[in-house]
Short mmCIF file of C-alpha atoms and ligand atoms in Angstrom, two decimals:
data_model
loop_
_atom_site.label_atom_id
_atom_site.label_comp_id
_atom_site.label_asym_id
_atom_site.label_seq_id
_atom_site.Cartn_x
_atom_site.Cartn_y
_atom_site.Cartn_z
CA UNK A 1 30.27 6.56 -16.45
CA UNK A 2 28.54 9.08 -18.14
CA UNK A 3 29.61 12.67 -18.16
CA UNK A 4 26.24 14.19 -18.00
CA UNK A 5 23.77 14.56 -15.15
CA UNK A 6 19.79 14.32 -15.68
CA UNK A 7 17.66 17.09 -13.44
CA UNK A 8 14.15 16.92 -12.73
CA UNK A 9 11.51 18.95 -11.46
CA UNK A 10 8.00 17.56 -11.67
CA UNK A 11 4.68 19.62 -11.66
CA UNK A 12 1.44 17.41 -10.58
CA UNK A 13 -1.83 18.55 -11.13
CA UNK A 14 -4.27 16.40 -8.85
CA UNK A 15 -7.80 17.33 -9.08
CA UNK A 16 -9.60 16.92 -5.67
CA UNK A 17 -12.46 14.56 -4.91
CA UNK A 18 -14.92 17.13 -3.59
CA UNK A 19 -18.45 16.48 -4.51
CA UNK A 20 -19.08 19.87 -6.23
CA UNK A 21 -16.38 22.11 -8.57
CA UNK A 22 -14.17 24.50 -6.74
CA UNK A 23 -16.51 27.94 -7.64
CA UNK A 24 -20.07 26.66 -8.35
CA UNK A 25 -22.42 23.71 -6.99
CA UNK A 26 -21.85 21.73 -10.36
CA UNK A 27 -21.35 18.13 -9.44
CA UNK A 28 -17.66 17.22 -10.16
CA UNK A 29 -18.37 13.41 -11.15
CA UNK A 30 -16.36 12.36 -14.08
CA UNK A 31 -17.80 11.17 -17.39
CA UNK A 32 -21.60 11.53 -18.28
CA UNK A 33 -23.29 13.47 -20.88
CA UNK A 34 -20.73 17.04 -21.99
CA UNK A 35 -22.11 19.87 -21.06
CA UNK A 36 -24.39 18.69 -18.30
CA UNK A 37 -22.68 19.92 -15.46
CA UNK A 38 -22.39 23.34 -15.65
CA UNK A 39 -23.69 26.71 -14.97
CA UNK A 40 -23.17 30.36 -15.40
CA UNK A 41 -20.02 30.38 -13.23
CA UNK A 42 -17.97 27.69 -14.93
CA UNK A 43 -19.25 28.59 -18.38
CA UNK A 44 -17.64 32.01 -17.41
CA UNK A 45 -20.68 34.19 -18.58
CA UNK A 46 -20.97 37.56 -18.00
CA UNK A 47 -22.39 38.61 -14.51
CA UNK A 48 -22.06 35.09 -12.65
CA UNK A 49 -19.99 35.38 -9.78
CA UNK A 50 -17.60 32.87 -8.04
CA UNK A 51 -17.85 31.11 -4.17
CA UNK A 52 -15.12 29.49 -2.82
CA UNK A 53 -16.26 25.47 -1.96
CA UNK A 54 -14.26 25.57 1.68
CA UNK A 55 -14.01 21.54 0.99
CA UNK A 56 -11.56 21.88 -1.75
CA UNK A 57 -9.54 24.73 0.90
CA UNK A 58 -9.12 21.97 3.35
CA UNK A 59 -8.33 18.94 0.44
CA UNK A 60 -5.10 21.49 -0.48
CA UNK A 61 -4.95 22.06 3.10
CA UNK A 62 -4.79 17.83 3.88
CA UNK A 63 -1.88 17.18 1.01
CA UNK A 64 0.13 20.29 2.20
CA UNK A 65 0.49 19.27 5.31
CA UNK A 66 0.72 15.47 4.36
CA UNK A 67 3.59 16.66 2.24
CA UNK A 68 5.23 18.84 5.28
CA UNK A 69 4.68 22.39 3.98
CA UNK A 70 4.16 25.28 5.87
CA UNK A 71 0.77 26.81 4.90
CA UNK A 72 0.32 30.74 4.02
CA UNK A 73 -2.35 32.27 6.47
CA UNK A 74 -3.13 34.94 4.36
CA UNK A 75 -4.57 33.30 0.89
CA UNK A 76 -5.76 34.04 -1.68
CA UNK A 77 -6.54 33.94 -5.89
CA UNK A 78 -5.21 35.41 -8.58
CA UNK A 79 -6.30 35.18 -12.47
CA UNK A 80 -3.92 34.01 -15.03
CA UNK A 81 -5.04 34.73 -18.80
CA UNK A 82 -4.81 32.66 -21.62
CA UNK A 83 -7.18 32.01 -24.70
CA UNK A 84 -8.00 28.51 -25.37
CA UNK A 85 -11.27 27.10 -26.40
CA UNK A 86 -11.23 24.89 -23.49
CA UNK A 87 -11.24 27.90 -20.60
CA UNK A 88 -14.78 29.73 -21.86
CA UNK A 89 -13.70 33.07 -19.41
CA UNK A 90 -10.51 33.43 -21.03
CA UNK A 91 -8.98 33.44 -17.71
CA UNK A 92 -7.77 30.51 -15.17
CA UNK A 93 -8.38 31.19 -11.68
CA UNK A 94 -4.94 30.11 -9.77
CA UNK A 95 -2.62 31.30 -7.25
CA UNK A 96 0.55 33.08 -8.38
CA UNK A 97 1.62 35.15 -5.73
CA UNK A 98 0.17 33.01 -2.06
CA UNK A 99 0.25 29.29 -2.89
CA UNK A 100 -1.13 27.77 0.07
CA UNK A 101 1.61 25.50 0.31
CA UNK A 102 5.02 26.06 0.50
CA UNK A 103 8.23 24.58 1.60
CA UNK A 104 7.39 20.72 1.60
CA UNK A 105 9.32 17.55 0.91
CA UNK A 106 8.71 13.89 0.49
CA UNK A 107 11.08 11.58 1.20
CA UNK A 108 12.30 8.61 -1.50
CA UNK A 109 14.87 5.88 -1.06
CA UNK A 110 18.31 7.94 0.68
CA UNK A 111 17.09 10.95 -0.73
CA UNK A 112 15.12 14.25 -0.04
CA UNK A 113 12.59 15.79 -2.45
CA UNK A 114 11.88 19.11 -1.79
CA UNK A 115 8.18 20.60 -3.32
CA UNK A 116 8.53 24.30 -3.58
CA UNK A 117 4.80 24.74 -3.28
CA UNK A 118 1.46 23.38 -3.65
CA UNK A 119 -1.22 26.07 -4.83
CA UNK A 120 -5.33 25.87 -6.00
CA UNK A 121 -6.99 26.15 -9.18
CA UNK A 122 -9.67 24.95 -11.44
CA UNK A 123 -9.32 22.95 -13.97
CA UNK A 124 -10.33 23.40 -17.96
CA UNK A 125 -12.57 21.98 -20.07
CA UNK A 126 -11.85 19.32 -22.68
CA UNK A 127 -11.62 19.49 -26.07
CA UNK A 128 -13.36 16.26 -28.26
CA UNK A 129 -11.59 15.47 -31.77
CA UNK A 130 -14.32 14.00 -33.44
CA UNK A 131 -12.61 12.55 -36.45
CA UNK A 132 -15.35 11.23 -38.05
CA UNK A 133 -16.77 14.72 -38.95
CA UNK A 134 -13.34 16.52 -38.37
CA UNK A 135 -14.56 18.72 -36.13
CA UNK A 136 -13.75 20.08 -32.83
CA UNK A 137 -16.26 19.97 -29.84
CA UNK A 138 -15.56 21.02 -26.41
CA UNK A 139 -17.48 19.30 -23.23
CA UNK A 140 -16.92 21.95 -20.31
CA UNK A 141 -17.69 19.69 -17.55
CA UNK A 142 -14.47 19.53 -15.89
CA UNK A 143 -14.18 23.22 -16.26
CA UNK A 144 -14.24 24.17 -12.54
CA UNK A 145 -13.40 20.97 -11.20
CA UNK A 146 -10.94 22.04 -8.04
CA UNK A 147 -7.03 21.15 -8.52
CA UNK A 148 -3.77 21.59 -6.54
CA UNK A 149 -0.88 21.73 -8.49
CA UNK A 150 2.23 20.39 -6.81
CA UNK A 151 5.77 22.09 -7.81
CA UNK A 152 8.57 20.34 -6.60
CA UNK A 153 12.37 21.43 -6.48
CA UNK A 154 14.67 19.99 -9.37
CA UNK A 155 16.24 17.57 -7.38
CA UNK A 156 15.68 14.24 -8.91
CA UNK A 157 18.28 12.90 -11.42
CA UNK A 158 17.53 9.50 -12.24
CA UNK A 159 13.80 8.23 -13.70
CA UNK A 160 13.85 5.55 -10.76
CA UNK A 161 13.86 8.54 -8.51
CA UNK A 162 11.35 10.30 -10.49
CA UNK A 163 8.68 7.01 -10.26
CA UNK A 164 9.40 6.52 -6.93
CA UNK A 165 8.77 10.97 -5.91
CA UNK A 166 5.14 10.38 -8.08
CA UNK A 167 4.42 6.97 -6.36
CA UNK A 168 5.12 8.60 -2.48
CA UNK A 169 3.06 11.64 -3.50
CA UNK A 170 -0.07 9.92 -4.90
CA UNK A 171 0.34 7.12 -2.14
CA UNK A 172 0.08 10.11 0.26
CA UNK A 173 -2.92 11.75 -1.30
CA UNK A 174 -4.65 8.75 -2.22
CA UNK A 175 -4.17 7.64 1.54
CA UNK A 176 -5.66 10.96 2.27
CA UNK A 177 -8.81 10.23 0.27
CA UNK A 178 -8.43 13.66 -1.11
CA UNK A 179 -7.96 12.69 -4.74
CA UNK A 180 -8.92 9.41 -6.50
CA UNK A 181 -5.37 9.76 -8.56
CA UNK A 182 -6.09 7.81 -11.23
CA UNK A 183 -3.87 8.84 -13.79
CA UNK A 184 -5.00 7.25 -16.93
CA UNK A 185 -8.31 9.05 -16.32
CA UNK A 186 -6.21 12.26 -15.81
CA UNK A 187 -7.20 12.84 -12.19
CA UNK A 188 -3.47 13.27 -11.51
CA UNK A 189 -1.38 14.62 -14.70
CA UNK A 190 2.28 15.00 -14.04
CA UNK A 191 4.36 17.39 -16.32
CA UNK A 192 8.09 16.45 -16.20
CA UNK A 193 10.66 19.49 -16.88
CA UNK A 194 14.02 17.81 -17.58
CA UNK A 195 17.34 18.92 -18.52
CA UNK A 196 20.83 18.13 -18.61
CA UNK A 197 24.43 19.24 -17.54
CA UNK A 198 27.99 18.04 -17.19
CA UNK A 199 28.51 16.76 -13.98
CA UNK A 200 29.36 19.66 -11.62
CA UNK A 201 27.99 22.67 -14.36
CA UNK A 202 24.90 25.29 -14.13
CA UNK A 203 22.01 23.70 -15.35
CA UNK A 204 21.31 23.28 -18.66
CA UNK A 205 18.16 24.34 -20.45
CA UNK A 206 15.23 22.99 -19.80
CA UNK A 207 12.30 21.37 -21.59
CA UNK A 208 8.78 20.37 -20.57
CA UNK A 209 6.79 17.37 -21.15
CA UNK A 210 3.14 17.50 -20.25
CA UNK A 211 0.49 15.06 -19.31
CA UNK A 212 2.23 11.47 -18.93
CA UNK A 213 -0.03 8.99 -17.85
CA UNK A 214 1.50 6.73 -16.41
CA UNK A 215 4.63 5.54 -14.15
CA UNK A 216 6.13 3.61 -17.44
CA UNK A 217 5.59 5.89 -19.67
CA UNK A 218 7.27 8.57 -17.27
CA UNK A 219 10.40 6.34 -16.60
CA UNK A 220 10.61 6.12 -20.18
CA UNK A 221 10.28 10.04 -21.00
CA UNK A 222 12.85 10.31 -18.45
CA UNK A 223 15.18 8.20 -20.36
CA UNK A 224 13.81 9.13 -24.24
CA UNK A 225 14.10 12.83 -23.47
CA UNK A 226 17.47 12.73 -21.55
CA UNK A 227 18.98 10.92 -24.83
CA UNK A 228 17.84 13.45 -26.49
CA UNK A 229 19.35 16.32 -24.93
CA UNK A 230 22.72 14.84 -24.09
CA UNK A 231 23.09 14.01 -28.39
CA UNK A 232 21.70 17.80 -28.95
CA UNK A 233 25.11 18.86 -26.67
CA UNK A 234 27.53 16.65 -28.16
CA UNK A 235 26.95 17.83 -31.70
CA UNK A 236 26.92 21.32 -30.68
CA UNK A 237 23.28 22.44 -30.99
CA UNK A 238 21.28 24.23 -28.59
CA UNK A 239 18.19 23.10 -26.80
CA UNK A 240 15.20 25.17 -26.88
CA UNK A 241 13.30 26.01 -23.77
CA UNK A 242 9.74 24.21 -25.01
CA UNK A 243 6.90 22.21 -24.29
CA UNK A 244 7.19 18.71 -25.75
CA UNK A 245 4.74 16.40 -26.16
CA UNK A 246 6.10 12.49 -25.07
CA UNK A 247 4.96 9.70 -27.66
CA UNK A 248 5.42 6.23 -25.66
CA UNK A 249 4.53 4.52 -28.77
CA UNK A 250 7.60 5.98 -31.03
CA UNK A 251 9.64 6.52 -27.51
CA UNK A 252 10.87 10.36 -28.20
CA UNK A 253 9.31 13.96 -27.45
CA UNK A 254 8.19 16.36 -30.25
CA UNK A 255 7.85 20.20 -29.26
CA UNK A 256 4.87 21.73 -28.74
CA UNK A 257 5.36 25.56 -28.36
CA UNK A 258 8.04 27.50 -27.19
CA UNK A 259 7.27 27.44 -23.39
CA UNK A 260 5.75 31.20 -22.02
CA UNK A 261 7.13 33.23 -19.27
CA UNK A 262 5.17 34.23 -16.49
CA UNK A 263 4.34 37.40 -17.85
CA UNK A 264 2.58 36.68 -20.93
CA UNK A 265 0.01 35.67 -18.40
CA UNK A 266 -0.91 39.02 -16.80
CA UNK A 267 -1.49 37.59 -14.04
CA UNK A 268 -3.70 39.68 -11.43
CA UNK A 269 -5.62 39.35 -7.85
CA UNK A 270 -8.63 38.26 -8.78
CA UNK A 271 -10.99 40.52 -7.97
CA UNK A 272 -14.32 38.52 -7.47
CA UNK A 273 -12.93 36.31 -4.67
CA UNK A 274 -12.11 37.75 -0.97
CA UNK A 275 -8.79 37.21 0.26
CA UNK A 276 -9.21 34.29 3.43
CA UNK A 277 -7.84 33.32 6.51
CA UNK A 278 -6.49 29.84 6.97
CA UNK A 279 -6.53 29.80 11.18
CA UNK A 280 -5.03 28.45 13.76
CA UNK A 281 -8.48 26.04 14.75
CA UNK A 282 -8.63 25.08 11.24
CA UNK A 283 -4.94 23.68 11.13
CA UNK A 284 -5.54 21.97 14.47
CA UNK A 285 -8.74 20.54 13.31
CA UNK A 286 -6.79 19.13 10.08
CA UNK A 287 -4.14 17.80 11.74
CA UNK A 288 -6.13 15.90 14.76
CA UNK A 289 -8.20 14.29 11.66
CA UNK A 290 -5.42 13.45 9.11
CA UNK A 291 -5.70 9.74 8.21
CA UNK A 292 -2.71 7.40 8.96
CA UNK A 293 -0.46 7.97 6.23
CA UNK A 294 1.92 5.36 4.50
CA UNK A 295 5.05 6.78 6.37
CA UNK A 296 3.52 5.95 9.85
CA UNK A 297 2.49 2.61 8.01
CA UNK A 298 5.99 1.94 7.30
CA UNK A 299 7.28 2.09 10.91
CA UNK A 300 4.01 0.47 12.30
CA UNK A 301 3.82 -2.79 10.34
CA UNK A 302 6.78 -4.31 11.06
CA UNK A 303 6.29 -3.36 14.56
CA UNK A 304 3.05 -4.23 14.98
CA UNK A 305 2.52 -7.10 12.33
CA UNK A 306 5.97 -8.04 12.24
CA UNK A 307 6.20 -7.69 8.10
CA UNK A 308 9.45 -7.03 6.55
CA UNK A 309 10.35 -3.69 5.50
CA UNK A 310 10.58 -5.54 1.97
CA UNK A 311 6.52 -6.48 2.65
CA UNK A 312 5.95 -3.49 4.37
CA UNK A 313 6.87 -1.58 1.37
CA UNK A 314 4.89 -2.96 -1.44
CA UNK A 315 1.35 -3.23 0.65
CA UNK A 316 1.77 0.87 1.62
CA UNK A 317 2.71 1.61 -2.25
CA UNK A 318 -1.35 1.38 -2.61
CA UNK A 319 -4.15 2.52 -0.17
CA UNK A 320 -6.27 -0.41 -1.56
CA UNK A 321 -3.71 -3.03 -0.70
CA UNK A 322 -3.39 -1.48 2.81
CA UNK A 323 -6.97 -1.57 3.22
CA UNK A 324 -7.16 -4.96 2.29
CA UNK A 325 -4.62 -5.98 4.39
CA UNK A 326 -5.38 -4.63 7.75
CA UNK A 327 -8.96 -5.40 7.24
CA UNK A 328 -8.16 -9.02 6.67
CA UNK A 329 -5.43 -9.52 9.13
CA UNK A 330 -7.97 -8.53 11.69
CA UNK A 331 -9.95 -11.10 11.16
CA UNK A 332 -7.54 -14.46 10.07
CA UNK A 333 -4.88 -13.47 12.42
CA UNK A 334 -2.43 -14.35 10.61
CA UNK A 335 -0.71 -10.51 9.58
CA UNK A 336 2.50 -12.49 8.06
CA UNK A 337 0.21 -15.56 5.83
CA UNK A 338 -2.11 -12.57 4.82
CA UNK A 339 0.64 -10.13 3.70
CA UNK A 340 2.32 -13.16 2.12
CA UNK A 341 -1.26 -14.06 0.27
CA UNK A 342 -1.28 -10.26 -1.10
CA UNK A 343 1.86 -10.07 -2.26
CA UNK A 344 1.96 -13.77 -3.69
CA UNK A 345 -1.12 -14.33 -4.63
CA UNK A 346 -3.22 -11.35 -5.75
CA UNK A 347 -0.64 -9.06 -6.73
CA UNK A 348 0.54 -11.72 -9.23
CA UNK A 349 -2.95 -12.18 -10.71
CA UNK A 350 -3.73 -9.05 -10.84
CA UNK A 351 -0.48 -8.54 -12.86
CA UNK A 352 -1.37 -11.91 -15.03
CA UNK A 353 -4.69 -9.73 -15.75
CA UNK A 354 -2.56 -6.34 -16.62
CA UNK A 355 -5.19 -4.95 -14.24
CA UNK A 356 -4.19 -1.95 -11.88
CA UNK A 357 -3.45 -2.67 -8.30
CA UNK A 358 -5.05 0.95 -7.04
CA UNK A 359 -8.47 -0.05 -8.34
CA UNK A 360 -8.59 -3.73 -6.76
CA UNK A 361 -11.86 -4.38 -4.57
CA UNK A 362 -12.04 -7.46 -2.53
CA UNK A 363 -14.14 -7.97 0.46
CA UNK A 364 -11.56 -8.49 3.54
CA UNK A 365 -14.36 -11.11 5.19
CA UNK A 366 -14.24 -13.50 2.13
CA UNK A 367 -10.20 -13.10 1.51
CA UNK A 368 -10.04 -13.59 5.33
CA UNK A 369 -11.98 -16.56 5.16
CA UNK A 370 -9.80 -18.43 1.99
CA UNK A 371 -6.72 -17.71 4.25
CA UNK A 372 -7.98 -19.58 6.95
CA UNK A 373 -9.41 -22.51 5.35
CA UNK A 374 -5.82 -22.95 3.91
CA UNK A 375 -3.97 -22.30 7.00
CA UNK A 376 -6.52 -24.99 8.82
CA UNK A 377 -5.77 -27.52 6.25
CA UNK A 378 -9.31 -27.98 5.22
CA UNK A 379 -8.66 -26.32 1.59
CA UNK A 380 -4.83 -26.96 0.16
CA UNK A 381 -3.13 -23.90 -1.16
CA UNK A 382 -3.86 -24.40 -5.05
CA UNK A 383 -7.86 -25.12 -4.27
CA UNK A 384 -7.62 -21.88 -2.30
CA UNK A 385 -5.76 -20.13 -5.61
CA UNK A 386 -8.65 -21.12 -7.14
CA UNK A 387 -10.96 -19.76 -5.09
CA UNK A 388 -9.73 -16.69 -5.32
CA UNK A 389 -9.77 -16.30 -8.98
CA UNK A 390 -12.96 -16.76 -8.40
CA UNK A 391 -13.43 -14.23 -6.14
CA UNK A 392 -11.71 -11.67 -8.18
CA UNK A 393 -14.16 -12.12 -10.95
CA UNK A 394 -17.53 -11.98 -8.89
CA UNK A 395 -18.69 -12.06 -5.32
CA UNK A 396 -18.75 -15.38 -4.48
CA UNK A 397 -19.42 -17.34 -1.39
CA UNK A 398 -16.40 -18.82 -0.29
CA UNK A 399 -17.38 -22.02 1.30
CA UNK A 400 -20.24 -22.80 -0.84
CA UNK A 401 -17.77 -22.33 -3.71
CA UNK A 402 -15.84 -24.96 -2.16
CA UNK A 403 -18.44 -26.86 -1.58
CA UNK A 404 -19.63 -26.89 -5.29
CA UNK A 405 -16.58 -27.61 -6.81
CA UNK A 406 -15.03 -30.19 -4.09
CA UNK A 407 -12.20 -28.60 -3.32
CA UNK A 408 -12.44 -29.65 0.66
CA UNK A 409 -8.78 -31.06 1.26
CA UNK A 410 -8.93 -35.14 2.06
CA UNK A 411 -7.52 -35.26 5.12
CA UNK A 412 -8.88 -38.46 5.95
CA UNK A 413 -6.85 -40.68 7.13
CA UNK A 414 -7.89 -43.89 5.26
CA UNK A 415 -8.73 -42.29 1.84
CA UNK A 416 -4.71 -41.23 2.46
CA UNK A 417 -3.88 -44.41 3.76
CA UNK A 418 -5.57 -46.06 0.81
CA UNK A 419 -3.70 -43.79 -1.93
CA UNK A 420 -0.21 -44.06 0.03
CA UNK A 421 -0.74 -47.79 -0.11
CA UNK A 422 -1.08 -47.69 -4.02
CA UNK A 423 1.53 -45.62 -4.59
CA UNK A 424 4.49 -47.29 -2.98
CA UNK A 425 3.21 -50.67 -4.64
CA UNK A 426 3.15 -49.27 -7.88
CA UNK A 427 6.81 -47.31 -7.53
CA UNK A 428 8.79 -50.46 -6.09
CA UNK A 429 11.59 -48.64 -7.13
CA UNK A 430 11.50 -45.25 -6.12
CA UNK A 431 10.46 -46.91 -2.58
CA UNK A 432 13.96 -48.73 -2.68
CA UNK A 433 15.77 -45.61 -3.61
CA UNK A 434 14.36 -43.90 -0.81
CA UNK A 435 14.71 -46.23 1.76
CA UNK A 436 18.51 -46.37 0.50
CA UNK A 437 19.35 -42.44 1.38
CA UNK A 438 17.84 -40.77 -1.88
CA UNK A 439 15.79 -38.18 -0.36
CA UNK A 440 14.79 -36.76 -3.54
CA UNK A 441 12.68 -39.30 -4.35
CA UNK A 442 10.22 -38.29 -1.78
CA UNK A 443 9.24 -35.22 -3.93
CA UNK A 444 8.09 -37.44 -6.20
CA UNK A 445 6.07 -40.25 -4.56
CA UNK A 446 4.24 -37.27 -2.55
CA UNK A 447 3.55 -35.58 -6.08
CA UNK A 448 1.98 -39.56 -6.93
CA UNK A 449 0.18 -39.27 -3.81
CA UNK A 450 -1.56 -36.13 -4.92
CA UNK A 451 -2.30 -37.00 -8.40
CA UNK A 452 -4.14 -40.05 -6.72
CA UNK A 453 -6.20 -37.66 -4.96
CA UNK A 454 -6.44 -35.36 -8.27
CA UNK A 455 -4.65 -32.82 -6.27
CA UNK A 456 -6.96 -32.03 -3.19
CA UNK A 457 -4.85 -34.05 -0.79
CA UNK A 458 -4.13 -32.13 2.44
CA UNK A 459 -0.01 -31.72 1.86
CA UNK A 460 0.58 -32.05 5.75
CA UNK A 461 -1.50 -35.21 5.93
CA UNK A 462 -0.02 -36.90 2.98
CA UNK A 463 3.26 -35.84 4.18
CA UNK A 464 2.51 -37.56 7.21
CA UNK A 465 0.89 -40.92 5.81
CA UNK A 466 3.52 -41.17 3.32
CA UNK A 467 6.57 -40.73 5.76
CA UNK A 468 5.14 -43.28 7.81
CA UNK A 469 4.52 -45.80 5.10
CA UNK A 470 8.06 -45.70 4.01
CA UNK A 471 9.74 -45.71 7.07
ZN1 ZN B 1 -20.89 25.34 -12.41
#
């Protein structure tokens, strides 16, 4: 076992999914032409005043209390300055000294995560490397866009435990609709501050590694980074408190800049923007309209559905698969043989496909409809595979596509009959071992069977036919 212990602290910046930026009515739509959504206030010119969008107020308000924080009544903003070409007023507008969140948790596998707080800002522009003229351009249509930033407590210590705290928190938001959390496009950025001791010590120092996008590449930070430190200790050098930048592709960390105190902010109240009230009607309002979140999910579906808790957890690890799920259970009523088709079936193509289970979009009706022709026999499970390949690439229609391609089951019984007559004259043998105790066999002449009916037989039919021929 090793001697040394791994802590983690994560800080998540999620930007919200309100329709307009956090301070101005610019549209907050990602992509499209730079420069194209913005006006005096996010450009930061002189004279142009800020107004807060109350949206984005109750989005923070949503994931604090998702994430069981208490919330601060009295809010408000403060400035924190830094220059960067990508923040045009030289100044961020944040929340230093009143996050609105504070004191939350999120509970992972036997453990407790505690967030210290969740608190507003805006987000920054971007900066374009064009290296085809080598020069720098900078699109300032995100500036503006409205973020929380989510600080949790240091109390992970493995990277299993740090996947799983980012996987609860952006099922929880993404349940909440307030964020789209897609991380490779950087609507949720997670920064992971890592350092090591010896078991039972003070911490160690700590570094910081900004911007991984995605739940790999932060398992293998996690580990890369952790190597790191614990070789930097054993041949006596010291680790610098920095900002590293993680490279997945050479798996290690290479500093950035010596991380800054709080101070070389100068932080201040900012002075354009009112202090508010978060009340008591407000909260109420919130919490009466909260969507069901995947922790109720978890104790419902089993209950309800009768899933396993093994089940359970995979469809509530992704809004879309929940979605999907009770949407199409309604309908085939069948909760077990659609969870089963989810988790079997379109989780494993979608993996095949290396495509991204939070962005899947299939019409419950038409999955609904593939279950049940299967479960009534009148498609066999690999025709109704098929189908919904094809359903994942465009929007079919289900029974024409059937239809087209023949894929009705034959059930009937003298096309069976017929085949099951052909087959045990042409395997005298196999017949005899059967009929002599080999079960095994059976496998095989049914497989026969099939192939005689180039594999749209109706299994329980055949099953039937067959058994009866050979008795
Ligand atoms: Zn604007």
């Amino acid at each position: 076992m090793s001697l040394y212990e791994t802590v983690v602290g994560l800080e998540i910046h999620v930007e919200l999914a309100t329709e307009s930026k956090v301070f101005c009515g610019c549209s907050t739509k990602f992509g499209g032409e730079p420069n194209t959504k913005v006006c005096p206030v996010c450009m930061g010119l002189p004279g142009s005043l800020p107004r807060l969008n109350e949206k984005a107020v109750e989005y923070a308000l949503r994931a604090g209390l998702a994430l069981n924080c208490e919330i601060t009544r009295n809010a408000k903003f403060d400035r924190k300055h830094y220059f960067y070409p990508d923040l045009p007023k030289a100044y961020q507008i944040s929340q230093l000294y009143l996050p609105l969140c504070v004191n939350g948790y999120v509970d992972i596998t036997g453990k407790r995560v505690n967030i210290r707080e969740i608190h507003m800002e805006e987000d920054a522009g971007k900066l374009v490397h064009d290296l085809w003229t080598d020069e720098t351009l900078v699109d300032f249509n995100r500036c503006g866009v409205p973020l929380i930033e989510i600080v949790t407590q240091p109390d992970m210590r493995t990277a299993d435990e740090v996947v799983e705290t980012v996987r609860a928190i952006r099922a929880a938001l993404a349940a909440l609709g307030v964020s789209d959390v897609k991380m490779q496009e950087g609507s949720m950025r997670v920064d992971v501050n890592l350092s090591v001791r010896e078991f039972g010590h003070e911490f160690g120092t700590r570094t910081e590694m900004k911007n991984i996008n995605s739940l790999k590449s932060i398992a293998r930070a996690v580990a890369g980074e952790s190597k790191r430190q614990i070789e930097l200790i054993e041949t006596g050098k010291k680790i610098t408190q920095e900002t590293r930048r993680w490279d997945d592709n050479k798996d290690t960390s290479y500093a950035m800049r010596v991380k800054e105190d709080a101070h070389d902010y100068r932080y201040m109240p900012d002075p354009d923007l009112s202090p508010f009230l978060i009340t008591e009607e407000q909260l109420t309002h919130i919490r009466r309209t909260q969507p069901e979140l995947p922790e109720a999910k978890r104790l419902r579906y089993p209950k309800e559905y009768g899933l396993s808790a093994y089940d359970t957890d995979i469809l509530i690890s992704e809004r879309t698969l929940c979605v999907l799920f009770e949407g199409a259970a309604e309908i085939t009523r069948k909760p077990k043989d659609t969870a089963n088709w989810i988790i079997g079936e379109v989780l494993s193509i979608l993996k095949e496909r290396g495509e991204p289970a939070d962005e899947l979009s299939l019409d419950k009706d038409k999955f609904a409809r593939i279950i049940t022709l299967v479960a009534d026999g009148a498609i066999n499970r690999a025709a109704g595979r098929r189908v919904l390949r094809a359903l994942l690439d465009s929007d079919i229609d289900v029974d024409a596509y059937v239809k087209q391609n023949g894929l009705e089951a034959i059930g009937g019984a003298s096309v069976v009959d017929d085949a099951v007559k052909k087959v045990v004259a042409a395997n005298a043998d196999s017949v005899a071992k059967f009929r002599s105790g080999s079960e095994k066999v059976f496998g095989f002449l049914m497989g026969q069977v099939m192939k005689e009916l180039k594999g749209k037989g109706d299994p329980a039919a055949l099953k039937k036919a067959l058994e009866e021929a050979l008795l």
